[in-house]
Amino acid sequence: MCGIAGVWNVDEAYNVIHDVLLTLQHRGQQSAGVVVNGFKSVKGEGLVENVLTSERYIPGTKGIGHVRYSTYGSLDEIQPITAHTLKGRISVAHNGNIVDADEKRRFIMESGGIFATTLDTEIIIHYFSIAPYANPRESLQWALSRIKAAYSIVVLHDTFLAAARDSFGIRPLFYGKFQEGYIVASEDVALRVLGCEEITEIEPGTVVFFTDNKPPEIVRFAKRDDRFCSFEFVYFARPDSNFYGVNVHEVRKALGRKLYEEHKLQADIVVPVLDSGFSGALGYSQASGIPIEYGLIRNHYIGRSFIMPKNRQDIVRRKLAVLNAVLEGKEVLLIDDSIVRGTTMKLIVEMVKEAGVKKVYVGIHSPPVVGPCNYGIDTSRRSELIASQNDLEKLQEYVGADKLVYLSVEGYREVFESCGVRGICMGCFDLNYPV
Ligand code: SF4
């Protein structure tokens, strides 16, 4: 869960990257970093606003940036990471997890390689350096062709900016024209808010090179085999983002409608668990005719509980407030996008009950999360995933709802097919992992 950005040939690159990363802040809130012309960097723990301040401004027209969900706490571990090689200086910002990082790391170390961080991202730099080419572009292509998944990356070299996605396209990446140059970002919304034109989704298995005085050059380094992370649609991405030309909000709404098709619950009101449960709740409400209501209000200024590692329960109570006046005496159907560990939903049900509801039902517009993600989303180890350990009856009992329903795996897949999203990963829902 990270957001990445790159700019090439754009005035005040630092400020532009800052603005892109602000729009991608939901993808990671624990650290932020940029590298600009001459490979000067600003990095720190915390939000973009706190790290990339105007006092730390670096002049330049080219650079890359990163917001990160998880950090080991050391500044060395905050991306982008930079290294000097015989083929020039190179900085990399990465979204995703390299699945065979341990083996690759070992292979490099056995050959005498040394690492400055524990990040899997550093493997990309090593492969670039050891590639059997003198040319940096060919070296990067070689490196990418040997690293299967999962990555979307931006790479800043002395002579180019590159943006690439693995052959499965598990994590998103886009670029668009801006001023006389280009901007790259994890989600297209970040390009639209800045007024980019000709916004293009980078094809899985390709790398796009941005160099001076030339249009972007697209090079294929691996055969395309689309398995885009469906969880990006369900929970992670902003509702105003689009992947495969399909709007995230619309997909969530369709998932909500499908949930109603499969489970026709009767309730007085549908209450979305904000924010990512909103669109699905709207879909359910529209399909069922049950009015949607604000029963929970979210405080946006304390971060997402999915992301914060400690004191989850306290965070939820501070994050979501209950509207007693709306809920009291009603049969309430809570709609959320997913249940991972189950602790958040259990607490929300508790809070809703405290408001004096008659009944509380819970509808989830994705299937049970039964497996972990190996591709860059922190959906826990299997033992921590509540649905991998319990059947529906036990889950319902655990969260304390009068009824708990999920969307089926088949229904979920059908929604993506009908929306025109080609090739998705649903590994955490059906254990069918692409790699
Ligand atoms: Fe996304 Fe789940 Fe696949 Fe991970 S396993 S990439 S979270 S769909």
Tab-separated table of C-alpha atoms and ligand atoms in Angstrom:
chain	number	residue	atom	x	y	z
A	1	MET	CA	0.000	0.000	0.000
A	2	CYS	CA	2.073	2.851	-1.330
A	3	GLY	CA	1.667	5.726	-3.738
A	4	ILE	CA	4.301	6.726	-6.255
A	5	ALA	CA	4.886	9.773	-8.422
A	6	GLY	CA	7.337	10.917	-11.074
A	7	VAL	CA	7.836	14.106	-13.063
A	8	TRP	CA	9.948	14.867	-16.091
A	9	ASN	CA	10.620	18.287	-17.519
A	10	VAL	CA	8.151	20.148	-15.325
A	11	ASP	CA	8.666	23.488	-13.526
A	12	GLU	CA	9.120	23.182	-9.766
A	13	ALA	CA	9.230	19.399	-9.770
A	14	TYR	CA	9.316	19.328	-5.958
A	15	ASN	CA	6.028	21.186	-5.662
A	16	VAL	CA	4.356	19.135	-8.365
A	17	ILE	CA	5.410	15.861	-6.715
A	18	HIS	CA	4.160	17.260	-3.411
A	19	ASP	CA	0.742	17.892	-4.948
A	20	VAL	CA	0.577	14.471	-6.600
A	21	LEU	CA	1.517	12.753	-3.352
A	22	LEU	CA	-1.104	14.747	-1.473
A	23	THR	CA	-3.768	13.271	-3.747
A	24	LEU	CA	-2.236	9.827	-3.160
A	25	GLN	CA	-2.005	10.287	0.606
A	26	HIS	CA	-4.687	7.620	1.189
A	27	ARG	CA	-2.216	5.054	-0.206
A	28	GLY	CA	0.265	5.589	2.619
A	29	GLN	CA	0.517	7.828	5.622
A	30	GLN	CA	3.556	6.717	7.527
A	31	SER	CA	6.342	8.236	5.461
A	32	ALA	CA	6.921	10.432	2.439
A	33	GLY	CA	9.934	11.144	0.303
A	34	VAL	CA	11.113	12.823	-2.892
A	35	VAL	CA	14.252	12.815	-4.966
A	36	VAL	CA	14.729	15.758	-7.320
A	37	ASN	CA	17.375	16.760	-9.905
A	38	GLY	CA	20.872	15.845	-8.904
A	39	PHE	CA	19.355	13.201	-6.661
A	40	LYS	CA	18.847	15.475	-3.703
A	41	SER	CA	16.259	14.033	-1.397
A	42	VAL	CA	13.787	14.997	1.313
A	43	LYS	CA	12.368	12.165	3.400
A	44	GLY	CA	10.635	11.744	6.689
A	45	GLU	CA	8.046	9.920	8.693
A	46	GLY	CA	4.532	11.316	8.612
A	47	LEU	CA	2.182	12.958	6.162
A	48	VAL	CA	3.155	14.729	2.947
A	49	GLU	CA	2.234	18.098	4.436
A	50	ASN	CA	4.617	17.584	7.346
A	51	VAL	CA	7.540	16.107	5.417
A	52	LEU	CA	7.603	17.942	2.084
A	53	THR	CA	7.498	21.447	3.491
A	54	SER	CA	8.241	24.621	1.566
A	55	GLU	CA	11.358	25.169	3.731
A	56	ARG	CA	12.814	21.943	2.316
A	57	TYR	CA	12.130	22.926	-1.298
A	58	ILE	CA	14.624	21.557	-3.826
A	59	PRO	CA	14.813	23.330	-7.201
A	60	GLY	CA	14.643	21.143	-10.292
A	61	THR	CA	12.488	19.864	-13.132
A	62	LYS	CA	12.759	16.088	-12.704
A	63	GLY	CA	12.089	13.812	-9.790
A	64	ILE	CA	10.198	10.989	-8.155
A	65	GLY	CA	8.270	10.618	-4.914
A	66	HIS	CA	6.692	8.068	-2.635
A	67	VAL	CA	4.189	7.778	0.188
A	68	ARG	CA	4.465	4.652	2.230
A	69	TYR	CA	2.076	2.763	4.381
A	70	SER	CA	4.602	0.908	6.462
A	71	THR	CA	8.105	1.744	7.527
A	72	TYR	CA	10.735	0.149	9.653
A	73	GLY	CA	11.343	3.518	11.215
A	74	SER	CA	14.704	4.402	9.777
A	75	LEU	CA	15.164	7.142	7.202
A	76	ASP	CA	17.219	4.668	5.146
A	77	GLU	CA	14.058	2.649	4.678
A	78	ILE	CA	11.980	5.529	3.367
A	79	GLN	CA	11.668	5.616	-0.388
A	80	PRO	CA	12.773	6.669	-2.951
A	81	ILE	CA	16.107	4.891	-2.587
A	82	THR	CA	19.149	6.009	-4.552
A	83	ALA	CA	22.399	4.300	-5.580
A	84	HIS	CA	25.454	4.996	-7.688
A	85	THR	CA	26.258	2.408	-10.353
A	86	LEU	CA	28.653	2.161	-13.275
A	87	LYS	CA	25.632	2.926	-15.438
A	88	GLY	CA	24.834	6.162	-13.642
A	89	ARG	CA	22.877	7.254	-10.592
A	90	ILE	CA	19.474	5.706	-10.124
A	91	SER	CA	16.574	6.313	-7.724
A	92	VAL	CA	13.558	4.048	-7.386
A	93	ALA	CA	10.106	4.394	-5.801
A	94	HIS	CA	8.084	1.189	-5.632
A	95	ASN	CA	4.496	0.114	-4.952
A	96	GLY	CA	4.066	-3.623	-4.402
A	97	ASN	CA	5.996	-6.527	-2.896
A	98	ILE	CA	8.564	-8.569	-4.776
A	99	VAL	CA	7.283	-12.065	-4.059
A	100	ASP	CA	10.624	-13.879	-4.227
A	101	ALA	CA	12.595	-11.084	-2.581
A	102	ASP	CA	14.280	-13.363	-0.055
A	103	GLU	CA	15.703	-15.682	-2.711
A	104	LYS	CA	16.799	-12.803	-4.900
A	105	ARG	CA	18.414	-11.023	-1.998
A	106	ARG	CA	20.284	-14.140	-1.027
A	107	PHE	CA	21.434	-14.667	-4.611
A	108	ILE	CA	22.830	-11.127	-4.714
A	109	MET	CA	24.498	-11.414	-1.318
A	110	GLU	CA	26.079	-14.750	-2.192
A	111	SER	CA	27.641	-12.980	-5.157
A	112	GLY	CA	29.118	-10.366	-2.830
A	113	GLY	CA	26.366	-7.764	-3.088
A	114	ILE	CA	25.568	-5.620	-0.070
A	115	PHE	CA	22.299	-3.942	0.883
A	116	ALA	CA	21.762	-0.629	2.607
A	117	THR	CA	18.123	-1.366	3.516
A	118	THR	CA	15.810	-4.310	4.085
A	119	LEU	CA	13.534	-3.085	1.285
A	120	ASP	CA	12.746	-5.487	-1.554
A	121	THR	CA	12.934	-2.403	-3.785
A	122	GLU	CA	16.723	-2.442	-3.545
A	123	ILE	CA	16.729	-5.687	-5.547
A	124	ILE	CA	15.608	-3.715	-8.603
A	125	ILE	CA	18.699	-1.513	-8.311
A	126	HIS	CA	20.994	-4.519	-7.913
A	127	TYR	CA	19.513	-6.231	-10.943
A	128	PHE	CA	19.919	-2.999	-12.898
A	129	SER	CA	23.557	-2.852	-11.846
A	130	ILE	CA	24.423	-6.483	-12.629
A	131	ALA	CA	22.502	-6.592	-15.934
A	132	PRO	CA	24.822	-7.694	-18.780
A	133	TYR	CA	24.484	-4.367	-20.622
A	134	ALA	CA	26.340	-1.075	-20.459
A	135	ASN	CA	23.260	0.841	-21.598
A	136	PRO	CA	21.107	1.905	-18.595
A	137	ARG	CA	17.795	1.536	-20.441
A	138	GLU	CA	18.570	-1.984	-21.607
A	139	SER	CA	19.780	-2.772	-18.095
A	140	LEU	CA	16.485	-1.655	-16.607
A	141	GLN	CA	14.490	-3.690	-19.133
A	142	TRP	CA	16.627	-6.728	-18.311
A	143	ALA	CA	16.109	-6.222	-14.583
A	144	LEU	CA	12.336	-5.871	-14.954
A	145	SER	CA	12.074	-8.946	-17.156
A	146	ARG	CA	13.682	-10.970	-14.355
A	147	ILE	CA	11.509	-9.732	-11.506
A	148	LYS	CA	8.072	-11.270	-11.797
A	149	ALA	CA	5.886	-9.333	-9.375
A	150	ALA	CA	4.609	-7.306	-7.764
A	151	TYR	CA	5.608	-3.832	-8.732
A	152	SER	CA	4.645	-0.550	-10.170
A	153	ILE	CA	7.754	1.617	-10.113
A	154	VAL	CA	9.118	4.972	-11.102
A	155	VAL	CA	12.844	5.190	-11.778
A	156	LEU	CA	14.877	8.362	-12.046
A	157	HIS	CA	18.189	8.034	-13.881
A	158	ASP	CA	20.622	10.756	-14.946
A	159	THR	CA	19.288	10.417	-18.495
A	160	PHE	CA	15.625	9.427	-18.150
A	161	LEU	CA	12.546	8.916	-16.035
A	162	ALA	CA	11.020	5.444	-16.371
A	163	ALA	CA	7.654	4.082	-15.193
A	164	ALA	CA	6.862	0.369	-15.288
A	165	ARG	CA	4.312	-2.250	-14.205
A	166	ASP	CA	4.886	-5.973	-13.784
A	167	SER	CA	3.386	-8.310	-16.364
A	168	PHE	CA	0.277	-8.910	-14.210
A	169	GLY	CA	-0.357	-5.208	-13.700
A	170	ILE	CA	-1.161	-5.937	-10.068
A	171	ARG	CA	-0.585	-2.359	-8.916
A	172	PRO	CA	-1.779	0.645	-10.928
A	173	LEU	CA	0.259	3.326	-12.724
A	174	PHE	CA	-0.610	6.198	-15.075
A	175	TYR	CA	1.079	9.076	-16.843
A	176	GLY	CA	-0.158	12.272	-18.399
A	177	LYS	CA	1.136	15.300	-20.263
A	178	PHE	CA	1.772	18.389	-18.156
A	179	GLN	CA	3.332	21.671	-19.350
A	180	GLU	CA	6.206	20.646	-21.640
A	181	GLY	CA	6.743	17.393	-19.771
A	182	TYR	CA	5.023	14.479	-18.057
A	183	ILE	CA	3.731	13.352	-14.680
A	184	VAL	CA	3.433	9.749	-13.489
A	185	ALA	CA	1.129	8.707	-10.627
A	186	SER	CA	-0.392	5.610	-9.034
A	187	GLU	CA	-3.950	6.792	-9.663
A	188	ASP	CA	-5.307	8.830	-12.545
A	189	VAL	CA	-7.176	11.149	-10.190
A	190	ALA	CA	-3.831	12.637	-9.119
A	191	LEU	CA	-3.133	13.570	-12.738
A	192	ARG	CA	-6.616	14.928	-13.370
A	193	VAL	CA	-6.582	17.269	-10.385
A	194	LEU	CA	-3.375	18.820	-11.701
A	195	GLY	CA	-4.878	19.289	-15.174
A	196	CYS	CA	-2.812	16.697	-17.065
A	197	GLU	CA	-3.820	15.809	-20.594
A	198	GLU	CA	-3.590	12.581	-22.567
A	199	ILE	CA	-3.758	10.477	-19.411
A	200	THR	CA	-2.629	6.941	-20.164
A	201	GLU	CA	-2.738	3.755	-18.088
A	202	ILE	CA	0.633	2.013	-18.343
A	203	GLU	CA	0.193	-1.463	-19.798
A	204	PRO	CA	1.248	-4.438	-17.687
A	205	GLY	CA	4.664	-5.731	-18.770
A	206	THR	CA	5.810	-2.421	-20.240
A	207	VAL	CA	8.181	0.330	-19.230
A	208	VAL	CA	7.696	3.904	-20.436
A	209	PHE	CA	10.828	6.026	-20.877
A	210	PHE	CA	10.624	9.804	-20.656
A	211	THR	CA	13.621	11.615	-22.128
A	212	ASP	CA	14.304	15.128	-23.375
A	213	ASN	CA	12.794	16.282	-26.663
A	214	LYS	CA	11.032	13.004	-27.396
A	215	PRO	CA	7.545	11.621	-26.848
A	216	PRO	CA	7.350	8.842	-24.238
A	217	GLU	CA	8.782	5.590	-25.529
A	218	ILE	CA	6.930	2.413	-24.538
A	219	VAL	CA	8.972	-0.801	-24.388
A	220	ARG	CA	7.499	-4.219	-23.661
A	221	PHE	CA	9.680	-6.397	-21.448
A	222	ALA	CA	7.209	-9.183	-20.588
A	223	LYS	CA	4.014	-10.691	-21.993
A	224	ARG	CA	0.888	-9.117	-20.584
A	225	ASP	CA	-1.214	-11.318	-18.283
A	226	ASP	CA	-3.620	-8.959	-16.489
A	227	ARG	CA	-4.343	-9.736	-12.842
A	228	PHE	CA	-5.084	-6.310	-11.445
A	229	CYS	CA	-5.663	-6.172	-7.682
A	230	SER	CA	-9.432	-6.175	-7.243
A	231	PHE	CA	-8.972	-4.915	-3.694
A	232	GLU	CA	-7.864	-1.586	-5.192
A	233	PHE	CA	-11.409	-1.265	-6.536
A	234	VAL	CA	-13.073	-2.510	-3.366
A	235	TYR	CA	-11.267	-0.613	-0.675
A	236	PHE	CA	-7.996	0.973	-1.431
A	237	ALA	CA	-8.251	3.426	-4.310
A	238	ARG	CA	-10.090	6.710	-4.262
A	239	PRO	CA	-13.679	6.502	-5.566
A	240	ASP	CA	-12.880	9.121	-8.217
A	241	SER	CA	-10.083	6.973	-9.683
A	242	ASN	CA	-10.470	4.810	-12.764
A	243	PHE	CA	-8.722	1.596	-13.726
A	244	TYR	CA	-9.186	0.060	-17.163
A	245	GLY	CA	-11.357	3.080	-17.831
A	246	VAL	CA	-13.809	1.909	-15.164
A	247	ASN	CA	-14.690	4.174	-12.264
A	248	VAL	CA	-14.030	2.845	-8.747
A	249	HIS	CA	-17.230	4.351	-7.290
A	250	GLU	CA	-19.320	2.733	-10.034
A	251	VAL	CA	-17.763	-0.685	-9.375
A	252	ARG	CA	-18.417	-0.357	-5.642
A	253	LYS	CA	-22.016	0.607	-6.373
A	254	ALA	CA	-22.396	-2.425	-8.641
A	255	LEU	CA	-20.970	-4.628	-5.876
A	256	GLY	CA	-23.585	-3.188	-3.505
A	257	ARG	CA	-26.350	-3.914	-6.020
A	258	LYS	CA	-25.070	-7.456	-6.448
A	259	LEU	CA	-25.054	-7.936	-2.690
A	260	TYR	CA	-28.749	-7.033	-2.654
A	261	GLU	CA	-29.405	-9.462	-5.514
A	262	GLU	CA	-27.841	-12.223	-3.407
A	263	HIS	CA	-29.127	-11.169	0.037
A	264	LYS	CA	-32.409	-9.271	0.226
A	265	LEU	CA	-32.262	-8.048	3.803
A	266	GLN	CA	-35.104	-5.990	5.282
A	267	ALA	CA	-34.115	-2.949	7.324
A	268	ASP	CA	-35.317	0.596	8.033
A	269	ILE	CA	-32.115	2.248	6.875
A	270	VAL	CA	-28.854	1.432	5.087
A	271	VAL	CA	-25.869	2.957	6.859
A	272	PRO	CA	-22.510	3.086	5.085
A	273	VAL	CA	-19.323	2.447	7.026
A	274	LEU	CA	-17.423	5.471	5.780
A	275	ASP	CA	-15.551	6.107	3.648
A	276	SER	CA	-14.976	3.105	1.434
A	277	GLY	CA	-18.326	1.486	2.319
A	278	PHE	CA	-20.285	4.471	0.981
A	279	SER	CA	-20.546	3.587	-2.705
A	280	GLY	CA	-21.530	-0.028	-2.023
A	281	ALA	CA	-24.163	1.137	0.461
A	282	LEU	CA	-25.534	3.492	-2.155
A	283	GLY	CA	-25.768	0.598	-4.613
A	284	TYR	CA	-27.578	-1.554	-2.054
A	285	SER	CA	-29.923	1.271	-1.150
A	286	GLN	CA	-30.766	2.018	-4.790
A	287	ALA	CA	-31.386	-1.642	-5.579
A	288	SER	CA	-33.455	-2.331	-2.460
A	289	GLY	CA	-35.296	0.953	-2.055
A	290	ILE	CA	-34.177	1.116	1.603
A	291	PRO	CA	-33.169	4.721	2.337
A	292	ILE	CA	-29.501	5.408	2.909
A	293	GLU	CA	-28.691	7.425	6.042
A	294	TYR	CA	-25.747	8.998	7.769
A	295	GLY	CA	-25.559	6.816	10.852
A	296	LEU	CA	-21.813	7.037	11.281
A	297	ILE	CA	-19.727	10.158	10.853
A	298	ARG	CA	-16.076	9.896	10.105
A	299	ASN	CA	-13.336	12.135	11.426
A	300	HIS	CA	-10.822	12.410	8.587
A	301	TYR	CA	-7.940	13.779	10.543
A	302	ILE	CA	-6.620	10.772	12.379
A	303	GLY	CA	-5.670	8.324	9.604
A	304	ARG	CA	-7.215	5.055	8.499
A	305	SER	CA	-7.470	2.336	11.109
A	306	PHE	CA	-6.577	-0.349	8.552
A	307	ILE	CA	-3.216	1.275	8.293
A	308	MET	CA	-2.376	2.067	11.883
A	309	PRO	CA	-0.672	-0.791	13.629
A	310	LYS	CA	-1.516	-0.024	17.274
A	311	ASN	CA	-4.569	0.715	19.442
A	312	ARG	CA	-7.000	-0.162	16.710
A	313	GLN	CA	-10.021	-0.043	18.985
A	314	ASP	CA	-9.273	3.417	20.301
A	315	ILE	CA	-8.623	4.634	16.803
A	316	VAL	CA	-11.974	3.326	15.549
A	317	ARG	CA	-13.842	5.036	18.372
A	318	ARG	CA	-12.090	8.288	17.600
A	319	LYS	CA	-12.489	7.857	13.885
A	320	LEU	CA	-16.186	7.004	13.689
A	321	ALA	CA	-18.903	8.736	15.634
A	322	VAL	CA	-22.421	7.355	15.897
A	323	LEU	CA	-25.484	9.489	15.155
A	324	ASN	CA	-27.851	8.322	17.866
A	325	ALA	CA	-30.736	10.430	16.572
A	326	VAL	CA	-30.624	8.592	13.252
A	327	LEU	CA	-30.083	5.085	14.559
A	328	GLU	CA	-32.191	4.847	17.713
A	329	GLY	CA	-35.094	2.395	17.507
A	330	LYS	CA	-34.318	1.357	13.923
A	331	GLU	CA	-33.387	-1.830	12.155
A	332	VAL	CA	-30.061	-0.869	10.670
A	333	LEU	CA	-28.158	-2.449	7.811
A	334	LEU	CA	-24.476	-1.519	7.931
A	335	ILE	CA	-22.682	-1.864	4.604
A	336	ASP	CA	-18.909	-2.083	4.425
A	337	ASP	CA	-16.471	-3.041	1.701
A	338	SER	CA	-14.648	-5.847	3.501
A	339	ILE	CA	-13.781	-7.459	6.808
A	340	VAL	CA	-10.109	-8.278	7.347
A	341	ARG	CA	-9.329	-8.890	11.016
A	342	GLY	CA	-12.892	-8.318	12.175
A	343	THR	CA	-11.976	-6.154	15.152
A	344	THR	CA	-13.121	-2.913	13.527
A	345	MET	CA	-16.511	-4.290	12.510
A	346	LYS	CA	-17.058	-5.829	15.941
A	347	LEU	CA	-16.486	-2.436	17.502
A	348	ILE	CA	-18.720	-0.621	15.035
A	349	VAL	CA	-21.554	-3.065	15.720
A	350	GLU	CA	-21.042	-2.485	19.436
A	351	MET	CA	-21.186	1.300	18.980
A	352	VAL	CA	-24.318	1.062	16.821
A	353	LYS	CA	-26.010	-1.116	19.443
A	354	GLU	CA	-25.126	1.419	22.131
A	355	ALA	CA	-27.161	3.928	20.111
A	356	GLY	CA	-30.298	1.850	20.864
A	357	VAL	CA	-31.003	0.188	17.528
A	358	LYS	CA	-33.628	-2.562	17.285
A	359	LYS	CA	-31.498	-4.797	15.078
A	360	VAL	CA	-28.166	-4.477	13.353
A	361	TYR	CA	-27.371	-6.357	10.167
A	362	VAL	CA	-24.039	-6.259	8.356
A	363	GLY	CA	-23.595	-6.590	4.589
A	364	ILE	CA	-20.132	-6.870	3.037
A	365	HIS	CA	-19.863	-6.170	-0.671
A	366	SER	CA	-16.888	-8.465	-1.217
A	367	PRO	CA	-16.315	-12.129	-0.321
A	368	PRO	CA	-14.645	-13.177	2.953
A	369	VAL	CA	-10.911	-12.372	3.017
A	370	VAL	CA	-9.453	-15.838	3.523
A	371	GLY	CA	-5.845	-15.388	2.396
A	372	PRO	CA	-3.082	-12.834	2.866
A	373	CYS	CA	-1.823	-10.534	0.129
A	374	ASN	CA	1.723	-11.104	-1.099
A	375	TYR	CA	1.633	-8.201	-3.497
A	376	GLY	CA	1.784	-5.127	-1.356
A	377	ILE	CA	-1.436	-4.797	0.621
A	378	ASP	CA	-1.260	-5.500	4.304
A	379	THR	CA	-4.125	-7.941	4.693
A	380	SER	CA	-2.334	-9.728	7.531
A	381	ARG	CA	-1.057	-13.197	8.007
A	382	ARG	CA	-3.608	-15.905	7.438
A	383	SER	CA	-3.938	-16.601	11.149
A	384	GLU	CA	-5.065	-12.989	11.693
A	385	LEU	CA	-7.748	-13.091	9.012
A	386	ILE	CA	-10.991	-13.723	10.826
A	387	ALA	CA	-12.716	-15.350	7.836
A	388	SER	CA	-9.898	-17.824	7.300
A	389	GLN	CA	-10.372	-19.180	10.803
A	390	ASN	CA	-14.172	-19.186	11.185
A	391	ASP	CA	-17.324	-20.146	9.338
A	392	LEU	CA	-20.085	-17.602	8.709
A	393	GLU	CA	-22.005	-18.482	11.841
A	394	LYS	CA	-18.958	-17.913	14.039
A	395	LEU	CA	-18.132	-14.700	12.201
A	396	GLN	CA	-21.635	-13.388	12.777
A	397	GLU	CA	-21.362	-14.245	16.434
A	398	TYR	CA	-17.940	-12.609	16.683
A	399	VAL	CA	-18.970	-9.299	15.129
A	400	GLY	CA	-22.177	-9.371	17.165
A	401	ALA	CA	-24.575	-8.733	14.281
A	402	ASP	CA	-28.112	-10.105	14.057
A	403	LYS	CA	-27.190	-11.149	10.532
A	404	LEU	CA	-23.956	-11.017	8.546
A	405	VAL	CA	-23.865	-11.515	4.787
A	406	TYR	CA	-21.062	-11.418	2.236
A	407	LEU	CA	-21.026	-11.219	-1.530
A	408	SER	CA	-20.182	-14.588	-3.090
A	409	VAL	CA	-16.920	-15.155	-4.955
A	410	GLU	CA	-18.924	-15.833	-8.144
A	411	GLY	CA	-21.030	-12.697	-7.709
A	412	TYR	CA	-17.909	-10.651	-7.094
A	413	ARG	CA	-16.231	-11.959	-10.238
A	414	GLU	CA	-19.373	-11.365	-12.294
A	415	VAL	CA	-19.496	-7.706	-11.263
A	416	PHE	CA	-15.965	-7.087	-12.518
A	417	GLU	CA	-16.689	-8.914	-15.754
A	418	SER	CA	-19.872	-6.964	-16.346
A	419	CYS	CA	-18.091	-3.670	-15.605
A	420	GLY	CA	-15.470	-4.503	-18.251
A	421	VAL	CA	-12.451	-4.892	-15.959
A	422	ARG	CA	-10.196	-7.381	-17.668
A	423	GLY	CA	-8.189	-9.874	-15.616
A	424	ILE	CA	-8.331	-9.349	-11.869
A	425	CYS	CA	-6.492	-10.848	-8.912
A	426	MET	CA	-8.811	-12.191	-6.213
A	427	GLY	CA	-6.152	-14.177	-4.392
A	428	CYS	CA	-7.137	-13.036	-0.906
A	429	PHE	CA	-10.747	-14.042	-1.633
A	430	ASP	CA	-10.329	-17.336	-3.510
A	431	LEU	CA	-6.667	-18.260	-2.836
A	432	ASN	CA	-6.032	-18.312	-6.572
A	433	TYR	CA	-2.879	-16.200	-6.649
A	434	PRO	CA	-1.405	-15.137	-9.988
A	435	VAL	CA	2.169	-15.843	-8.901
B	1	SF4	FE1	-5.256	-7.475	-4.233
B	1	SF4	FE2	-6.011	-9.529	-2.711
B	1	SF4	FE3	-4.693	-9.965	-5.004
B	1	SF4	FE4	-3.465	-8.841	-2.913
B	1	SF4	S1	-4.276	-10.934	-3.045
B	1	SF4	S2	-3.312	-8.213	-5.049
B	1	SF4	S3	-5.114	-7.598	-2.016
B	1	SF4	S4	-6.758	-9.059	-4.765
